[in-house]
Amino acid sequence: MKITIIAGARPNFIKIAPIIHALKATNAGEFTCRLVHTGQHFDEKMSHTFFKQLNIPEPEVNLNCGGGTQAEQTAAIMIAFEKELKENPTDLVLVVGDVTSTMACSIVAKKLLTKVAHVEAGIRSFDISMPEEINRLVTDSITDYFFTTTQWASENLIKSGIETQRIFFVGNVMIDTLYANRSKFNKPIFWNELNLKTKNYFVLTLHRPANVDDVNNLKALLEEIIANSKNLPILFPIHPRTAKVISNAGISAPNLHVIEPLGYLEFNYLVENAFGVITDSGGITEETTVLGIPCMTLRDNTERPETVSIGTNMLLGTDPKAIQPALSELFSGQWKVGSIPEKWDGKAAERIVDVLKQLNKELTN
């Protein structure tokens, strides 16, 4: 079976790594893989560094489709990937996650009558204002094979009319990568410079337009976090665009440290040793759940409810006034003790490859 694997953005790289490693570990003659990097993230820290740290082979091609508006990027990826797929036909296009590349490459594959498999299918925020939710809905509406992280995600697909025989509950490949690399987590170079101590600082990540594009809203969020952090260091890996917004707004504090985006090993070293994490990311809430780190999500909804119902995550909403009570709960030692969701055991990629083996038999018979 020929498989074309799509990667375009930071979360994709984390998810494809264990799949590629599992495919390599199986019968060498059973699968041939072609890795296509769409170039959606073109920052060194957000792309090439992850390939090196996670031991992902260099892609066979980079479509170089970074930048532009949502529509411009979607169009660029579709045009480039159509040419790529015509020149290099495949039996299966495997997409992961919910970024623009996921949706764009799925559409192209189906229009060229190529089967599509979606890893992390079925998750839903039920918030159509999120670009990622549109990507999920479109991708899952045309996918052939669905690999899900939870039973809840599988049920979402069944409710939408997908036949159960096309849905495979395999677990979470992001957690495969976390377990595989945990022993290699690496202390960032600024650790000693900032005199950081284990369980004595916060990690903050914000990237959603609703939180970072509105200067007044961003300022209100940061002021509440700073005011209620009890002067613990706040480490804020940040996109240059958001850093400029903070600078222009005059937001600063002695314990707020705005830093450049980090590699996977350095970032997760910070997360694993943090007192708490404040974020608007979905994937980070999965990692904090497995690492047992208290996490606060500054969003009104989440496509990963298991991190709240089972894990260490608390959904605060977007009102800055929700931050103070949550931080008070954390400082008082009352934060909930989470557990790890079913099949988040580091073997999701192996289960995916087992399914691909069965599909290969069915397609060749």
Coordinates of C-alpha atoms in Angstrom, one line a residue:
M1 CA 0.0 0.0 0.0
K2 CA 1.3 3.4 -1.0
I3 CA 0.5 6.0 1.7
T4 CA 1.0 9.8 1.4
I5 CA 1.2 11.4 4.9
I6 CA 0.4 15.1 5.2
A7 CA 2.0 17.5 7.7
G8 CA 1.7 21.3 7.7
A9 CA 1.8 22.8 11.2
R10 CA 3.3 22.1 14.6
P11 CA 0.5 19.8 15.9
N12 CA 0.8 17.8 12.7
F13 CA 4.4 17.0 13.2
I14 CA 3.8 15.7 16.7
K15 CA 1.0 13.5 15.5
I16 CA 2.7 12.0 12.4
A17 CA 6.0 11.1 14.2
P18 CA 4.7 7.9 15.9
I19 CA 2.8 6.9 12.8
I20 CA 5.9 7.1 10.7
H21 CA 7.9 5.2 13.3
A22 CA 5.2 2.5 13.6
L23 CA 5.0 2.1 9.8
K24 CA 8.8 1.7 9.6
A25 CA 8.8 -0.9 12.3
T26 CA 6.3 -3.1 10.4
N27 CA 6.9 -5.3 7.3
A28 CA 9.1 -3.2 5.1
G29 CA 7.5 -4.4 1.9
E30 CA 3.9 -3.9 3.1
F31 CA 3.8 -0.1 3.0
T32 CA 5.6 2.7 1.1
C33 CA 5.3 6.2 2.5
R34 CA 5.6 9.6 1.0
L35 CA 5.7 12.5 3.4
V36 CA 4.4 15.8 2.1
H37 CA 5.0 19.0 4.1
T38 CA 2.6 21.7 2.9
G39 CA 4.7 24.5 4.4
Q40 CA 1.7 25.9 6.3
H41 CA 4.0 26.8 9.2
F42 CA 7.3 28.2 7.8
D43 CA 8.9 29.3 11.1
E44 CA 12.1 27.3 11.9
K45 CA 10.9 26.7 15.5
M46 CA 7.5 25.7 14.3
S47 CA 8.6 23.3 11.6
H48 CA 12.1 22.1 10.9
T49 CA 13.0 21.9 14.6
F50 CA 10.2 19.5 15.2
F51 CA 11.4 17.2 12.4
K52 CA 14.8 17.0 14.0
Q53 CA 13.8 16.6 17.6
L54 CA 11.1 14.0 16.9
N55 CA 13.3 12.0 14.4
I56 CA 10.9 12.5 11.5
P57 CA 12.6 11.9 8.1
E58 CA 12.9 14.9 5.8
P59 CA 9.7 15.2 3.7
E60 CA 9.9 14.1 0.1
V61 CA 8.5 17.5 -0.9
N62 CA 7.7 20.9 0.7
L63 CA 4.8 22.7 -1.0
N64 CA 5.9 26.0 0.5
C65 CA 2.3 27.2 1.1
G66 CA 2.9 29.4 4.1
G67 CA 1.4 32.8 4.8
G68 CA -1.7 34.6 3.4
T69 CA -5.3 34.6 4.5
Q70 CA -7.3 31.4 5.3
A71 CA -8.6 31.4 1.8
E72 CA -5.3 32.1 0.1
Q73 CA -3.6 29.4 2.1
T74 CA -6.3 26.9 1.4
A75 CA -6.2 27.6 -2.3
A76 CA -2.4 27.5 -2.5
I77 CA -2.3 24.1 -0.7
M78 CA -5.0 22.6 -2.9
I79 CA -3.3 23.8 -6.1
A80 CA 0.1 22.5 -5.0
F81 CA -1.1 19.3 -3.6
E82 CA -3.2 18.5 -6.7
K83 CA -0.1 18.7 -8.8
E84 CA 1.9 16.6 -6.3
L85 CA -0.8 13.9 -6.1
K86 CA -1.1 13.7 -9.9
E87 CA 2.6 13.3 -10.2
N88 CA 2.8 10.8 -7.3
P89 CA -0.4 8.8 -7.1
T90 CA -1.1 6.9 -3.9
D91 CA -3.5 4.4 -2.4
L92 CA -4.3 6.4 0.7
V93 CA -3.8 10.0 1.8
L94 CA -3.4 10.2 5.6
V95 CA -4.2 13.5 7.3
V96 CA -4.0 14.4 11.0
G97 CA -5.7 17.0 13.2
D98 CA -7.7 20.0 12.1
V99 CA -5.5 22.6 10.4
T100 CA -5.9 24.1 7.0
S101 CA -3.7 21.5 5.4
T102 CA -5.9 18.7 6.8
M103 CA -9.0 20.0 5.0
A104 CA -7.3 21.2 1.8
C105 CA -5.5 17.9 1.1
S106 CA -8.5 15.8 2.0
I107 CA -10.6 17.7 -0.6
V108 CA -7.9 17.3 -3.3
A109 CA -7.5 13.6 -2.6
K110 CA -11.2 12.8 -2.8
K111 CA -11.6 14.8 -6.1
L112 CA -8.8 12.7 -7.5
L113 CA -10.6 9.5 -6.3
T114 CA -8.1 8.7 -3.6
K115 CA -9.0 7.2 -0.3
V116 CA -8.5 9.4 2.8
A117 CA -7.8 8.4 6.4
H118 CA -8.2 11.0 9.2
V119 CA -6.3 10.7 12.4
E120 CA -8.0 12.5 15.3
A121 CA -11.4 12.4 13.6
G122 CA -14.7 13.1 15.3
I123 CA -13.6 15.7 17.9
R124 CA -15.9 18.7 18.0
S125 CA -16.1 22.1 19.8
F126 CA -19.6 22.7 18.2
D127 CA -18.4 26.3 17.7
I128 CA -18.6 27.1 14.0
S129 CA -16.8 30.4 14.5
M130 CA -13.5 28.4 14.9
P131 CA -11.6 27.8 11.7
E132 CA -10.5 24.4 13.1
E133 CA -14.2 23.3 13.5
I134 CA -14.9 24.0 9.9
N135 CA -11.8 22.0 8.9
R136 CA -13.0 19.1 11.1
L137 CA -16.5 19.1 9.7
V138 CA -15.4 19.3 6.1
T139 CA -12.7 16.7 6.5
D140 CA -14.9 14.2 8.3
S141 CA -17.7 14.6 5.7
I142 CA -15.5 13.2 3.0
T143 CA -13.1 10.9 4.8
D144 CA -13.1 7.1 4.2
Y145 CA -11.4 5.8 7.4
F146 CA -11.7 7.5 10.8
F147 CA -9.1 7.1 13.6
T148 CA -10.5 8.5 16.9
T149 CA -8.9 9.5 20.2
T150 CA -11.9 8.8 22.4
Q151 CA -15.2 6.9 22.4
W152 CA -16.9 10.3 22.5
A153 CA -15.3 11.3 19.2
S154 CA -16.5 8.0 17.7
E155 CA -20.0 8.7 18.9
N156 CA -19.9 12.1 17.2
L157 CA -19.2 10.4 13.9
I158 CA -21.9 7.8 14.4
K159 CA -24.4 10.5 15.1
S160 CA -23.4 12.2 11.9
G161 CA -24.2 9.1 9.9
I162 CA -20.8 7.4 9.6
E163 CA -20.9 3.6 9.5
T164 CA -19.3 2.0 12.5
Q165 CA -17.1 -0.3 10.4
R166 CA -15.2 2.8 9.1
I167 CA -14.5 4.1 12.6
F168 CA -11.5 2.9 14.7
F169 CA -11.0 4.0 18.3
V170 CA -7.2 3.8 18.6
G171 CA -6.2 6.4 21.2
N172 CA -4.1 9.6 21.0
V173 CA -1.0 9.7 18.8
M174 CA 0.1 13.0 20.5
I175 CA 0.4 11.0 23.7
D176 CA 2.5 8.4 21.9
T177 CA 5.0 11.2 21.1
L178 CA 4.9 12.5 24.6
Y179 CA 5.7 9.1 26.1
A180 CA 8.4 8.3 23.5
N181 CA 10.2 11.6 24.1
R182 CA 9.6 12.2 27.8
S183 CA 13.0 11.0 28.8
K184 CA 14.6 13.5 26.4
F185 CA 12.8 16.6 27.5
N186 CA 15.5 19.3 27.6
K187 CA 15.9 22.3 29.9
P188 CA 15.7 25.5 27.9
I189 CA 18.8 27.7 27.8
F190 CA 17.1 30.5 29.8
W191 CA 16.2 28.2 32.8
N192 CA 19.2 29.3 34.8
E193 CA 19.2 32.9 33.5
L194 CA 15.7 33.3 34.9
N195 CA 16.5 31.3 38.1
L196 CA 13.5 29.0 37.4
K197 CA 12.6 26.3 40.0
T198 CA 10.5 23.2 39.5
K199 CA 6.8 23.8 40.3
N200 CA 7.4 27.4 40.9
Y201 CA 6.4 29.1 37.6
F202 CA 3.5 29.3 35.1
V203 CA 3.5 28.4 31.4
L204 CA 1.2 30.6 29.3
T205 CA 0.3 30.1 25.7
L206 CA -2.3 32.2 23.8
H207 CA -2.8 32.2 20.0
R208 CA -6.5 32.3 19.2
P209 CA -7.6 35.5 17.4
A210 CA -10.3 36.1 20.0
N211 CA -7.6 36.3 22.7
V212 CA -4.7 37.9 21.0
D213 CA -6.0 40.1 18.2
D214 CA -8.1 42.4 20.4
V215 CA -5.5 44.5 22.3
N216 CA -7.9 45.4 25.1
N217 CA -8.9 41.8 25.7
L218 CA -5.3 40.6 25.6
K219 CA -4.4 43.3 28.1
A220 CA -7.2 42.4 30.4
L221 CA -6.3 38.7 30.4
L222 CA -2.6 39.3 31.0
E223 CA -3.3 41.9 33.8
E224 CA -5.5 39.3 35.6
I225 CA -2.9 36.6 35.3
I226 CA -0.1 38.8 36.5
A227 CA -2.1 40.3 39.4
N228 CA -3.1 36.8 40.7
S229 CA 0.2 34.9 40.0
K230 CA 1.8 35.8 43.4
N231 CA 4.8 37.0 41.5
L232 CA 5.7 33.6 40.2
P233 CA 7.5 33.7 36.8
I234 CA 5.1 33.6 33.8
L235 CA 6.8 32.1 30.7
F236 CA 5.0 33.1 27.6
P237 CA 6.3 31.5 24.4
I238 CA 4.9 33.8 21.8
H239 CA 4.5 34.4 18.1
P240 CA 6.3 37.6 16.9
R241 CA 2.9 39.1 15.8
T242 CA 1.5 38.7 19.3
A243 CA 4.7 40.0 20.9
K244 CA 4.3 43.2 18.8
V245 CA 0.7 43.6 20.1
I246 CA 1.9 43.3 23.7
S247 CA 4.7 45.8 23.1
N248 CA 2.4 48.3 21.5
A249 CA -0.1 47.9 24.3
G250 CA 2.5 48.6 26.9
I251 CA 1.9 45.3 28.8
S252 CA 4.8 44.4 31.0
A253 CA 5.6 43.1 34.5
P254 CA 8.8 41.9 36.2
N255 CA 7.6 38.3 36.3
L256 CA 6.2 38.2 32.7
H257 CA 8.8 36.7 30.4
V258 CA 7.9 36.9 26.7
I259 CA 10.1 34.3 24.9
E260 CA 10.4 32.9 21.4
P261 CA 8.6 29.8 20.3
L262 CA 10.3 26.7 21.7
G263 CA 11.1 23.2 20.3
Y264 CA 9.0 20.3 21.4
L265 CA 11.6 18.9 23.9
E266 CA 12.2 22.3 25.6
F267 CA 8.5 23.3 25.7
N268 CA 7.4 20.1 27.3
Y269 CA 10.2 20.3 29.8
L270 CA 8.7 23.6 30.9
V271 CA 5.2 22.1 31.0
E272 CA 6.2 19.0 33.0
N273 CA 7.9 21.1 35.6
A274 CA 5.4 24.0 35.8
F275 CA 3.2 24.8 38.8
G276 CA 0.4 25.3 36.3
V277 CA -0.4 26.0 32.6
I278 CA -2.7 28.7 31.3
T279 CA -3.6 28.3 27.6
D280 CA -6.1 28.5 24.8
S281 CA -4.7 25.5 23.0
G282 CA -6.4 22.1 22.7
G283 CA -3.4 19.9 22.3
I284 CA -1.6 21.2 25.3
T285 CA -4.5 20.3 27.5
E286 CA -4.0 16.7 26.4
E287 CA -0.3 16.8 27.4
T288 CA -1.0 18.4 30.8
T289 CA -3.6 15.7 31.5
V290 CA -1.1 12.9 31.0
L291 CA 1.7 14.8 32.8
G292 CA -0.7 15.6 35.7
I293 CA -0.2 19.4 35.5
P294 CA -3.0 21.7 36.5
C295 CA -4.3 23.5 33.4
M296 CA -6.6 26.4 32.8
T297 CA -8.2 26.9 29.3
L298 CA -9.2 30.4 28.3
R299 CA -11.9 29.4 25.9
D300 CA -15.7 29.1 26.1
N301 CA -15.6 25.5 24.7
T302 CA -13.3 22.7 24.0
E303 CA -13.1 19.9 21.4
R304 CA -11.3 17.8 24.0
P305 CA -13.9 17.5 26.9
E306 CA -12.1 14.5 28.3
T307 CA -9.3 16.7 29.5
V308 CA -11.9 18.5 31.7
S309 CA -14.1 15.5 32.7
I310 CA -11.2 13.1 33.3
G311 CA -8.0 15.1 33.2
T312 CA -6.4 18.1 34.9
N313 CA -7.9 20.8 32.7
M314 CA -10.5 23.5 33.8
L315 CA -12.4 25.4 31.1
L316 CA -12.5 29.0 32.4
G317 CA -14.2 30.8 29.5
T318 CA -12.9 34.1 28.1
D319 CA -14.0 36.5 30.9
P320 CA -10.8 37.7 32.6
K321 CA -12.6 37.7 35.9
A322 CA -12.6 33.9 35.9
I323 CA -8.9 33.8 36.3
Q324 CA -8.6 34.9 39.9
P325 CA -10.9 32.2 41.4
A326 CA -9.1 29.5 39.4
L327 CA -5.7 30.6 40.5
S328 CA -6.9 30.9 44.1
E329 CA -8.0 27.3 43.9
L330 CA -4.6 26.2 42.5
F331 CA -2.6 28.1 45.2
S332 CA -4.8 26.7 48.0
G333 CA -3.9 23.1 46.9
Q334 CA -7.5 22.3 46.0
W335 CA -6.9 21.5 42.3
K336 CA -8.6 18.4 41.1
V337 CA -6.6 15.2 40.6
G338 CA -7.0 13.9 37.1
S339 CA -6.6 10.6 35.4
I340 CA -5.6 9.4 31.9
P341 CA -8.3 8.7 29.3
E342 CA -8.7 5.2 27.8
K343 CA -6.1 4.1 25.3
W344 CA -3.9 7.2 25.9
D345 CA -1.1 4.7 26.5
G346 CA 1.5 5.4 23.9
K347 CA 0.3 2.6 21.5
A348 CA -2.2 4.5 19.3
A349 CA 0.1 4.5 16.3
E350 CA 0.6 0.7 16.6
R351 CA -3.2 0.3 16.5
I352 CA -3.4 2.6 13.4
V353 CA -0.9 0.5 11.6
D354 CA -2.7 -2.7 12.6
V355 CA -5.9 -1.2 11.0
L356 CA -3.9 -0.2 7.9
K357 CA -2.7 -3.8 7.5
Q358 CA -6.2 -5.1 7.6
L359 CA -7.4 -2.4 5.1
N360 CA -4.5 -3.3 2.8
K361 CA -5.6 -6.9 2.8
E362 CA -9.2 -5.9 2.0
L363 CA -8.1 -3.5 -0.8
T364 CA -5.9 -6.0 -2.5
N365 CA -8.3 -8.9 -2.4

